[in-house]
Short mmCIF file of C-alpha atoms in Angstrom, two decimals:
data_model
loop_
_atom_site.label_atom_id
_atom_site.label_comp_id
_atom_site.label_asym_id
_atom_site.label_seq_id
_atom_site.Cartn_x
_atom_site.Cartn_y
_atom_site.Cartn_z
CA UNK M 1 -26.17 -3.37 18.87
CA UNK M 2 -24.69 -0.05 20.57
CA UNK M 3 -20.95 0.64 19.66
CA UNK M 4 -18.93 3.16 21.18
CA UNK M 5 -15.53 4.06 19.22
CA UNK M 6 -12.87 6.19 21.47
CA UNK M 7 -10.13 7.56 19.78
CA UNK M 8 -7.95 10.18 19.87
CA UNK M 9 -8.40 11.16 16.09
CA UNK M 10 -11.06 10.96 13.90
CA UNK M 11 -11.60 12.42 10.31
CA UNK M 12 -11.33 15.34 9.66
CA UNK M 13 -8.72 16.16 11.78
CA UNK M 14 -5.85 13.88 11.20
CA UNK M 15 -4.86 12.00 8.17
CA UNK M 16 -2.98 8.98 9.40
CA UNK M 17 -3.89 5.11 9.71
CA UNK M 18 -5.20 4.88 13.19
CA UNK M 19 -8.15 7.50 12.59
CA UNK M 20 -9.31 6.17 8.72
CA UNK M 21 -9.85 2.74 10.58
CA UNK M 22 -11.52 4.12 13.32
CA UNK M 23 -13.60 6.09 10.54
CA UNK M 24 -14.22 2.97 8.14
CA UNK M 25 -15.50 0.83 11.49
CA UNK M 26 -18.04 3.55 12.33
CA UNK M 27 -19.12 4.18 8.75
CA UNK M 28 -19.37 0.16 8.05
CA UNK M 29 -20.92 -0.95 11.51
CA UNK M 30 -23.36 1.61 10.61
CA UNK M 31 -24.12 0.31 7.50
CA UNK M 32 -24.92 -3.20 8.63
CA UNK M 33 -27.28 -1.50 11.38
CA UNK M 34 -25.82 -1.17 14.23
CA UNK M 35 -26.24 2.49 16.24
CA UNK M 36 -22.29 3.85 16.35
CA UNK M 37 -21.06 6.58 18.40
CA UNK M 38 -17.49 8.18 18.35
CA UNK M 39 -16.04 10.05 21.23
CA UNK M 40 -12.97 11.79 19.74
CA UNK M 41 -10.29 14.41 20.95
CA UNK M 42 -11.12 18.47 20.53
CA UNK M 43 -9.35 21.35 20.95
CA UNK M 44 -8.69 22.54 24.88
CA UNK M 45 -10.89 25.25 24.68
CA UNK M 46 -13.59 23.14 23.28
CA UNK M 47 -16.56 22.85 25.14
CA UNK M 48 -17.90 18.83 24.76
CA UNK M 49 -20.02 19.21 21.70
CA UNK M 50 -21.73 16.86 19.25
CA UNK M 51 -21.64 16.84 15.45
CA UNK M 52 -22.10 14.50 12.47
CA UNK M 53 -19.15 13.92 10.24
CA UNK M 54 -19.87 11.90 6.69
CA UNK M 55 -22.71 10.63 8.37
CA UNK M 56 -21.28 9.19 11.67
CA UNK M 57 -22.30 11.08 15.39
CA UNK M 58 -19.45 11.87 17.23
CA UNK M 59 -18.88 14.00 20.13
CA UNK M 60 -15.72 16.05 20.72
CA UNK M 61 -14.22 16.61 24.35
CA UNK M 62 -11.53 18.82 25.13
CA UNK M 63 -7.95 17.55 25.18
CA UNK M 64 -4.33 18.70 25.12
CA UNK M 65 -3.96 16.14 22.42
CA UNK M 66 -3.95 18.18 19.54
CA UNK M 67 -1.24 20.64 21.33
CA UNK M 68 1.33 18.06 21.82
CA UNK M 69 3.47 18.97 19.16
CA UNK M 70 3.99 21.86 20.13
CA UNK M 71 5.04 21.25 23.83
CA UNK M 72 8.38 21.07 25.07
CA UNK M 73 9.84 17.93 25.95
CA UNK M 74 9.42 18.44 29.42
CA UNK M 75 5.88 19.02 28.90
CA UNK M 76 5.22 16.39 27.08
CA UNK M 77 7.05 13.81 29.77
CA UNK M 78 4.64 15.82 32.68
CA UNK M 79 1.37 15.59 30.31
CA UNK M 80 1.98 11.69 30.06
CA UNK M 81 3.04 11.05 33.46
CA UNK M 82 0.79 13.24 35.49
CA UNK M 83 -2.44 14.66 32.87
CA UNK M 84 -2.78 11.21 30.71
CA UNK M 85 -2.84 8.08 32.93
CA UNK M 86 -5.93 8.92 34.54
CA UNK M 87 -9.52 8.42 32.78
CA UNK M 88 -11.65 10.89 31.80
CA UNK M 89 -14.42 11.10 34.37
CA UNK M 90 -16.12 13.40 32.56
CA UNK M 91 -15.94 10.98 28.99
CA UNK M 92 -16.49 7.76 31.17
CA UNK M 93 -19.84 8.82 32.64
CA UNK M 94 -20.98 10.12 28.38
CA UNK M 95 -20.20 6.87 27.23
CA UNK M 96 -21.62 5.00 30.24
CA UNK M 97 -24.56 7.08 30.06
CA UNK M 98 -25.02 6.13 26.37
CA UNK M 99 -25.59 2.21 27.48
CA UNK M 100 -23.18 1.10 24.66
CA UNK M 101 -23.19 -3.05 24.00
CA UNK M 102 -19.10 -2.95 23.26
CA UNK M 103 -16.84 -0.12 23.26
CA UNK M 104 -13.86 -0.40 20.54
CA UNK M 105 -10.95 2.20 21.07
CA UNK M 106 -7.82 3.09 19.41
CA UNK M 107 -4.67 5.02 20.37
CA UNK M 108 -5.99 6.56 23.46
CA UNK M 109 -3.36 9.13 24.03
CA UNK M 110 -4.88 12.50 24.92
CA UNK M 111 -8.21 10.43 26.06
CA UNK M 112 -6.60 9.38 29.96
CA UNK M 113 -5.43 6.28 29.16
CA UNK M 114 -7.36 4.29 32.03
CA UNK M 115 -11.05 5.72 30.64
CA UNK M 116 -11.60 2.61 28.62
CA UNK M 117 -10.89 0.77 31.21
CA UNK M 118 -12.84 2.41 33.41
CA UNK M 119 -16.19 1.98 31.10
CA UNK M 120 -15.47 -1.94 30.92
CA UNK M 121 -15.64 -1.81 34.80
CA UNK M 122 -19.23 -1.12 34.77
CA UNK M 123 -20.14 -4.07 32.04
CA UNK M 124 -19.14 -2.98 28.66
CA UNK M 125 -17.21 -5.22 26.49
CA UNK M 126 -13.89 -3.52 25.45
CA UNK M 127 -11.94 -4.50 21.98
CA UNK M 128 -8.54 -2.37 21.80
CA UNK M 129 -7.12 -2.23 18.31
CA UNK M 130 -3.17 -1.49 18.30
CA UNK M 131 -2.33 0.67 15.54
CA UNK M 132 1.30 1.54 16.61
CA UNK M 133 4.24 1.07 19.50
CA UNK M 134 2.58 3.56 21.71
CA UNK M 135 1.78 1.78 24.46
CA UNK M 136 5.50 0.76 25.07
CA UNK M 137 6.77 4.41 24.26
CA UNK M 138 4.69 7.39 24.04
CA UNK M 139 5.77 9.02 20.84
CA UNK M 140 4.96 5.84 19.21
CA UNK M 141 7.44 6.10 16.83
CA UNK M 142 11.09 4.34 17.18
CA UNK M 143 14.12 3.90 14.74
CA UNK M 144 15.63 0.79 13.90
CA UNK M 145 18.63 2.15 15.07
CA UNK M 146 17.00 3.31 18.07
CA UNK M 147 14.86 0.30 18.88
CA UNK M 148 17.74 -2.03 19.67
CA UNK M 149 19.37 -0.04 22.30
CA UNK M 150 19.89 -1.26 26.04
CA UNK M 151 18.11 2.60 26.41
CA UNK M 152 15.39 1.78 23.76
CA UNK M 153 14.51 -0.89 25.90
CA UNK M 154 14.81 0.30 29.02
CA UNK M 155 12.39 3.44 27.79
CA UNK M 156 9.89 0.88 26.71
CA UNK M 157 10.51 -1.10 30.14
CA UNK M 158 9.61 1.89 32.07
CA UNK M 159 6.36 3.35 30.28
CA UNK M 160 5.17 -0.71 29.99
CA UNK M 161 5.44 -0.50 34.22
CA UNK M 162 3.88 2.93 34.57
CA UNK M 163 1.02 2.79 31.88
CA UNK M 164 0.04 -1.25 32.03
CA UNK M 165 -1.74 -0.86 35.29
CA UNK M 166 -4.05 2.56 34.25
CA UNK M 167 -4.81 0.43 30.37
CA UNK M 168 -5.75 -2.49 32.13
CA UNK M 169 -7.20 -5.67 30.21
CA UNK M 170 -9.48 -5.26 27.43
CA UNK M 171 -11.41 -8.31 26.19
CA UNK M 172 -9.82 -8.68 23.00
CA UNK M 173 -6.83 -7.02 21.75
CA UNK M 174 -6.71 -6.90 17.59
CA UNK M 175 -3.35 -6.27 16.12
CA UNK M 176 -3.48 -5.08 11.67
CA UNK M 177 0.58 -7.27 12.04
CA UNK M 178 2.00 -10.19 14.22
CA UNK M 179 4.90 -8.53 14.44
CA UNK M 180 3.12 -5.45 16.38
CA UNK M 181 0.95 -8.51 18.47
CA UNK M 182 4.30 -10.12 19.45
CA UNK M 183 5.96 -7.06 20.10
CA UNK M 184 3.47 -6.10 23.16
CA UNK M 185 3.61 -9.54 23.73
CA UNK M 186 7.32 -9.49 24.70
CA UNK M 187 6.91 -5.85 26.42
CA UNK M 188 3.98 -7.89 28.89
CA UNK M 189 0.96 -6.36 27.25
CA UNK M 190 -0.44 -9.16 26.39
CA UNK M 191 0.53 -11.73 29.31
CA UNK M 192 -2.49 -10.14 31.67
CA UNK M 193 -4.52 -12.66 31.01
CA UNK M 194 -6.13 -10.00 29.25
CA UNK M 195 -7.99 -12.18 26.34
CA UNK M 196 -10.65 -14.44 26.98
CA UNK M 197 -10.72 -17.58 24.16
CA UNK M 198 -7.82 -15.71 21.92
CA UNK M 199 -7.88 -17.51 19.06
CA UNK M 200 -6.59 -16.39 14.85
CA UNK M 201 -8.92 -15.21 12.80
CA UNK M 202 -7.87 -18.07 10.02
CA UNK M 203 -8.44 -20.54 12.60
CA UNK M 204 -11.19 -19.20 13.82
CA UNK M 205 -13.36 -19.28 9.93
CA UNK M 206 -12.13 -23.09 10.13
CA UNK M 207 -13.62 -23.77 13.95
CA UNK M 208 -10.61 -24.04 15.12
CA UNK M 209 -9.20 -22.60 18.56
CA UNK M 210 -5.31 -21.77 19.26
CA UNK M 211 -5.09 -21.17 22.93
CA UNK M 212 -1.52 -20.15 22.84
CA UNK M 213 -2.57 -17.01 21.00
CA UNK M 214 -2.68 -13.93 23.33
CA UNK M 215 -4.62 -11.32 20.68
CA UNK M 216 -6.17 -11.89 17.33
CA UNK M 217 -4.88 -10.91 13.90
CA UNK M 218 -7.21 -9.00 11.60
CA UNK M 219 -5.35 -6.49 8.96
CA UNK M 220 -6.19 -3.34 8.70
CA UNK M 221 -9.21 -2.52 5.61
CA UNK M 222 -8.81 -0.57 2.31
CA UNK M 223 -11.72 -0.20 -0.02
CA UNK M 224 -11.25 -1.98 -2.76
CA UNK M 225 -11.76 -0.23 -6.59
CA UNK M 226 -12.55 -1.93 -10.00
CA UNK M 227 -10.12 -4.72 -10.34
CA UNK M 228 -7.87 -3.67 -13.56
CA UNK M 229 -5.14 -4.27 -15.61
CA UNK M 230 -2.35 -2.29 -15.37
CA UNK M 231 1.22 -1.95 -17.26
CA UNK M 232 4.28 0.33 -16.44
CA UNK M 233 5.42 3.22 -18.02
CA UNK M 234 8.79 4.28 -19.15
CA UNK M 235 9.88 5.90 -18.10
CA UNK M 236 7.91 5.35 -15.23
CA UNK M 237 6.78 8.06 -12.37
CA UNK M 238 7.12 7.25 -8.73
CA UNK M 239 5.66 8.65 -5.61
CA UNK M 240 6.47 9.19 -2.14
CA UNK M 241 3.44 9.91 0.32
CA UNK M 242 4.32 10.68 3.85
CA UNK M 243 5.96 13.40 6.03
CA UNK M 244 8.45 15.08 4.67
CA UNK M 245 10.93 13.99 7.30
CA UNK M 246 14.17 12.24 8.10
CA UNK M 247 12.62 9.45 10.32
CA UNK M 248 10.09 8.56 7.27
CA UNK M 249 13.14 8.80 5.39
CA UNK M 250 12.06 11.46 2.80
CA UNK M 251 16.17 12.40 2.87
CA UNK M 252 16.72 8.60 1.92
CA UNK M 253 14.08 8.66 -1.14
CA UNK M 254 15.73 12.37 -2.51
CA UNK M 255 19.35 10.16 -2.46
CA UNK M 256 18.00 7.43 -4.42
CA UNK M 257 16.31 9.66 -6.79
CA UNK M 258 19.84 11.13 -7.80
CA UNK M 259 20.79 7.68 -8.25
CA UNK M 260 18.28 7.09 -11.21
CA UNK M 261 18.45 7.85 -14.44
CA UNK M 262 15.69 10.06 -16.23
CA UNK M 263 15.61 6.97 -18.20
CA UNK M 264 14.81 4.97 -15.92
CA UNK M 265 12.10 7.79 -13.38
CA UNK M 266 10.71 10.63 -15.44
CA UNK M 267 8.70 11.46 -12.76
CA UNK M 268 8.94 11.90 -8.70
CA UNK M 269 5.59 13.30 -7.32
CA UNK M 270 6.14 14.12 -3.33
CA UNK M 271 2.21 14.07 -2.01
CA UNK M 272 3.03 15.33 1.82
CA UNK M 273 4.85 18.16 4.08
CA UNK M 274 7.12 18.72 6.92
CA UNK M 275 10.23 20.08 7.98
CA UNK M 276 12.26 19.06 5.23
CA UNK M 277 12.15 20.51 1.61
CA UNK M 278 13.26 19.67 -2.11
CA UNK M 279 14.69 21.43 -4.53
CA UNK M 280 17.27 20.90 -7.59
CA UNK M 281 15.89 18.10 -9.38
CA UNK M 282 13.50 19.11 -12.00
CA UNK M 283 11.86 15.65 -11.93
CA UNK M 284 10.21 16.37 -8.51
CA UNK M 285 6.42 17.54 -8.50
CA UNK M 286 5.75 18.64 -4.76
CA UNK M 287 1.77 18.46 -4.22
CA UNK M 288 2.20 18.82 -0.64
CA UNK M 289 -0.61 17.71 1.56
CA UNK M 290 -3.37 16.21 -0.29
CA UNK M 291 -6.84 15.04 0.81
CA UNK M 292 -7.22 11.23 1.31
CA UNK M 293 -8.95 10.55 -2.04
CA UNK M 294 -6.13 12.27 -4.09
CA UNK M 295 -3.90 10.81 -2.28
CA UNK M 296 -5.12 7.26 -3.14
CA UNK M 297 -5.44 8.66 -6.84
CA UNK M 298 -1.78 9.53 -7.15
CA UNK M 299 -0.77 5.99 -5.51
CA UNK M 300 -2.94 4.79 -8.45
CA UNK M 301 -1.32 6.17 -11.39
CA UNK M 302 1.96 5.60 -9.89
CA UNK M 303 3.94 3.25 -11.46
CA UNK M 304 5.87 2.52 -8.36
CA UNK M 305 5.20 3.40 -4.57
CA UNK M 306 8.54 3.76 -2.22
CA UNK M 307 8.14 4.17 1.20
CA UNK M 308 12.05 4.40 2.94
CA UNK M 309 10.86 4.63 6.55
CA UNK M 310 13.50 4.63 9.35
CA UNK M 311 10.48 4.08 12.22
CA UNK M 312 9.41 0.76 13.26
CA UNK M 313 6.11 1.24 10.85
CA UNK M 314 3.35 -1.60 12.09
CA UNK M 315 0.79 -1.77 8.73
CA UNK M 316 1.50 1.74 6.38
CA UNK M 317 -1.92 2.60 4.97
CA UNK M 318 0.11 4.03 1.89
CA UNK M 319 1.24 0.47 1.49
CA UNK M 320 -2.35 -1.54 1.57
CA UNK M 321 -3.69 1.39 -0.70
CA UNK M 322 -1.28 0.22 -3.26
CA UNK M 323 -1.50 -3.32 -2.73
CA UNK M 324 -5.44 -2.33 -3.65
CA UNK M 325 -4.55 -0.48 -6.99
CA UNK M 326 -2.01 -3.06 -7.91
CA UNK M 327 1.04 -0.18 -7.74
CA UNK M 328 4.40 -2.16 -6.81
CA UNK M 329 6.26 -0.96 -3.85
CA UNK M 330 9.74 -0.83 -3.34
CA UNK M 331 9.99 -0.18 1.37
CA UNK M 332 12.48 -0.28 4.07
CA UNK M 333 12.86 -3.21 6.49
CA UNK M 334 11.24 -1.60 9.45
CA UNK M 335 8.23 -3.48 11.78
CA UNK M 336 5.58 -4.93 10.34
CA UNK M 337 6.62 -4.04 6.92
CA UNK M 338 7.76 -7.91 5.56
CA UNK M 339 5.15 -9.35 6.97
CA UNK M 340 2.05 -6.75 5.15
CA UNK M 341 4.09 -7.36 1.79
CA UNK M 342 4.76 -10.91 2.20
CA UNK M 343 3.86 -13.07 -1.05
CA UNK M 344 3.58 -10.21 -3.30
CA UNK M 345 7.55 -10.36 -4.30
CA UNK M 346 7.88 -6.52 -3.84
CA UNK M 347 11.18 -5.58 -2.42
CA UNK M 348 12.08 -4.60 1.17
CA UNK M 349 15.32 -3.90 1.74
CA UNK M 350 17.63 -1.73 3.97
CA UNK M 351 17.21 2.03 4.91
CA UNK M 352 20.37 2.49 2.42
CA UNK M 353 19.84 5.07 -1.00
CA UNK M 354 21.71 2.58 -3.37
CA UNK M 355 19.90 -0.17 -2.26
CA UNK M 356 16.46 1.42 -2.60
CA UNK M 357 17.84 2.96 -5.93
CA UNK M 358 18.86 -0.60 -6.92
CA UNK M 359 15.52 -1.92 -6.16
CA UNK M 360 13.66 0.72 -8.11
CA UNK M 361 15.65 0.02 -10.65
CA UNK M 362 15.45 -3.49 -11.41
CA UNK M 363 11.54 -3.56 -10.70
CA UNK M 364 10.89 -0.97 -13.42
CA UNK M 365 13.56 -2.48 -15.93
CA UNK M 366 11.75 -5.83 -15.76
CA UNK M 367 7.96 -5.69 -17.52
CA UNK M 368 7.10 -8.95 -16.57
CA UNK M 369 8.34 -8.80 -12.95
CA UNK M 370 6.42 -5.53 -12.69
CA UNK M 371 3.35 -7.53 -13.95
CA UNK M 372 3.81 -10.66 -11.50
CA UNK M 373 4.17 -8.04 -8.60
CA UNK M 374 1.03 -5.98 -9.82
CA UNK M 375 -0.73 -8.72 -9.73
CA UNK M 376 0.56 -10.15 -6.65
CA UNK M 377 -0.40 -7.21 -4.84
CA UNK M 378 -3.82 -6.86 -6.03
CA UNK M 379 -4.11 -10.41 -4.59
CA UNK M 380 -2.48 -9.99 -1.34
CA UNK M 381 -4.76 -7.28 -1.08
CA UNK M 382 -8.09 -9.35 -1.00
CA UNK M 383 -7.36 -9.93 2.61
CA UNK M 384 -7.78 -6.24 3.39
CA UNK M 385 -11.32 -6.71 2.11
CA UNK M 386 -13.52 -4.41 3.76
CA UNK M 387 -16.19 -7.62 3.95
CA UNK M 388 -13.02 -9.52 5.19
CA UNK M 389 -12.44 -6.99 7.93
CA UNK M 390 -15.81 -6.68 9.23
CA UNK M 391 -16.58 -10.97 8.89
CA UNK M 392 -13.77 -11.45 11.61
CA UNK M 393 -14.54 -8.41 13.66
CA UNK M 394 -18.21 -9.05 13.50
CA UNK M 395 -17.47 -12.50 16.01
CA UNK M 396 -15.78 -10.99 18.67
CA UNK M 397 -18.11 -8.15 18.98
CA UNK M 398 -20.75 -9.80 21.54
CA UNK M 399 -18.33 -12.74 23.08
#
């Protein structure tokens, strides 16, 4: 089978969730013999040009993607509203003229955001994977404060009207969270009629069909290492991996820290930059930004994982990487945070300093609890199974 992957980052540029899935589908369909392609954002100045990365063919195509950082806020709103909406002629007649079998995409920003839709027109199945709340607001990143204001929603209300009708309907729409499914679900992404036979992945390995389901529920994969048995350390070290930033709450984590004894956290390693900075309390070991392999090595030899985000997070890779090494997490309350943690006992509580201190606090004064929720996590993690992942994906490739 043919597989076309569009995305609007892909390794090496980028580091977040949404391009090491894109990555770990194109590296594993390949593996089980299928011929993968990636189409993937350049620079603006790029000229469309092919090249293999870890093994995988993808071709760049110029894109104002990458510059959107740096644009004001004006033009940003004009490069969504007026650049974006449209599909990529130029893209849709590559991957058309590639005669893929399925295409899958991911966030699409920077890619026109009607070219996948454009490519199912002429016969290609289309699976969309959400990764984040972009379709319903551009940024794809909201607060919990933020998020439940009559202007939150009216924001979402407006890009949902505008951008709805250039996505389209893709065949099947796979969500890592229910929470993110019913989320675009009660913004009217998902009440197209968009899915043909939706049905739950759970139900699905049993025969069984839920019609009422409008997208299908597969959580994001991790690779899985040695199983092993682990035991804190005190007093212990924790880590914080993310940007350093007030919306991922990196102000939040520097409160609690003050609010620990060295008793209690000998250790605070920071893997991660940003605007913000630390400085004052000698337990801190700044690494700043780390490939993805050390990354997943200091999450390893953590002895705790806290991740204090203020943005309505959908599945945090930092969070199924330590579910995979058995590190206990102490997180915020935001998205689809409960639901990836749910059964492994780890605490998720408010975006509050004292209550994240608290928590920190009573996992790493408790061996045993730490124990049950290493444990617990290495177990929840078994359905982020790579082999998991690709089972369920695997049926909705051809229909």
């Amino acid at each position: 089978m043919r597989i076309a992957i569009l995305t609007n980052s892909f390794p090496p540029d980028g580091r977040g969730g949404a391009e090491r899935v894109a990555y770990m589908q194109a590296d594993g369909f390949g593996v089980f013999g299928h011929e993968v392609r990636v189409w993937a954002t350049g620079r603006q100045d790029d000229r469309t040009t092919g090249s293999s990365v870890y093994g995988v063919e993808v071709e760049r195509f110029p894109s104002e993607f990458g510059r959107l950082g740096h644009m004001s806020r004006l033009r940003r709103l004009a490069f969504h509203l007026f650049h974006d909406l449209r599909p990529r002629r130029d893209i849709v007649e590559r991957i058309s003229a590639w005669k893929p079998d399925v295409l899958l995409t991911h966030n699409l920003t920077g890619c026109g955001l009607g070219t996948a839709r454009a490519v199912q027109s002429r016969g290609v199945r289309w699976i969309h994977t959400l990764h984040d709340i972009q379709l319903t607001d551009p940024s794809g990143q909201e607060t919990v404060a933020w998020a439940g204001t009559v202007w939150a929603s009216l924001w979402r209300k407006f890009w949902s009207v505008v951008r709805g009708p250039w996505f389209g309907e893709p065949d099947v729409i796979v969500s890592p969270t229910q929470w993110l499914l019913d989320w675009h679900q009660r913004h009217g992404w998902l009440g197209r009629g968009a899915l043909r036979a939706p049905r739950d992945v759970e139900a699905q390995r049993l025969g069984r069909t839920q019609s009422a389901r409008t997208g299908i529920v597969i959580p994001n994969p991790v690779t899985m290492p040695v199983p092993r048995e682990r035991q804190v350390h005190r007093p212990a070290t924790i880590a914080y991996v993310g940007r350093l930033s007030r919306d991922k709450g990196f102000d939040v984590f520097l409160d609690a820290l003050t609010r620990l004894d060295a008793s209690v956290v000998s250790r605070a390693i920071v893997v991660g930059d940003g605007p913000m900075s630390a400085t004052g309390d000698a337990r801190l070991a700044m690494r700043g930004r780390l490939s993805p392999e050390e990354t997943r090595r200091v999450i390893a030899d953590a002895d705790l994982l806290v991740a204090p985000s203020r943005i309505l997070e959908n599945q945090q890779t930092i969070i199924v990487e330590a579910m995979a090494e058995g590190t206990p997490v102490v997180a915020t309350d935001t998205g689809g945070t409960k639901e990836t943690l749910e059964g492994t006992g780890c605490p998720v509580v408010d975006v509050d300093a004292q209550k994240i201190a608290d928590a920190i606090r009573e996992v790493l004064s408790d061996e045993l609890r730490w124990t049950r929720l290493s444990r617990a996590m290495q177990e929840r993690a078994k359905r982020h199974d790579t082999e998991s992942y690709f089972s369920s994906l695997f049926g909705f490739l051809s229909g």
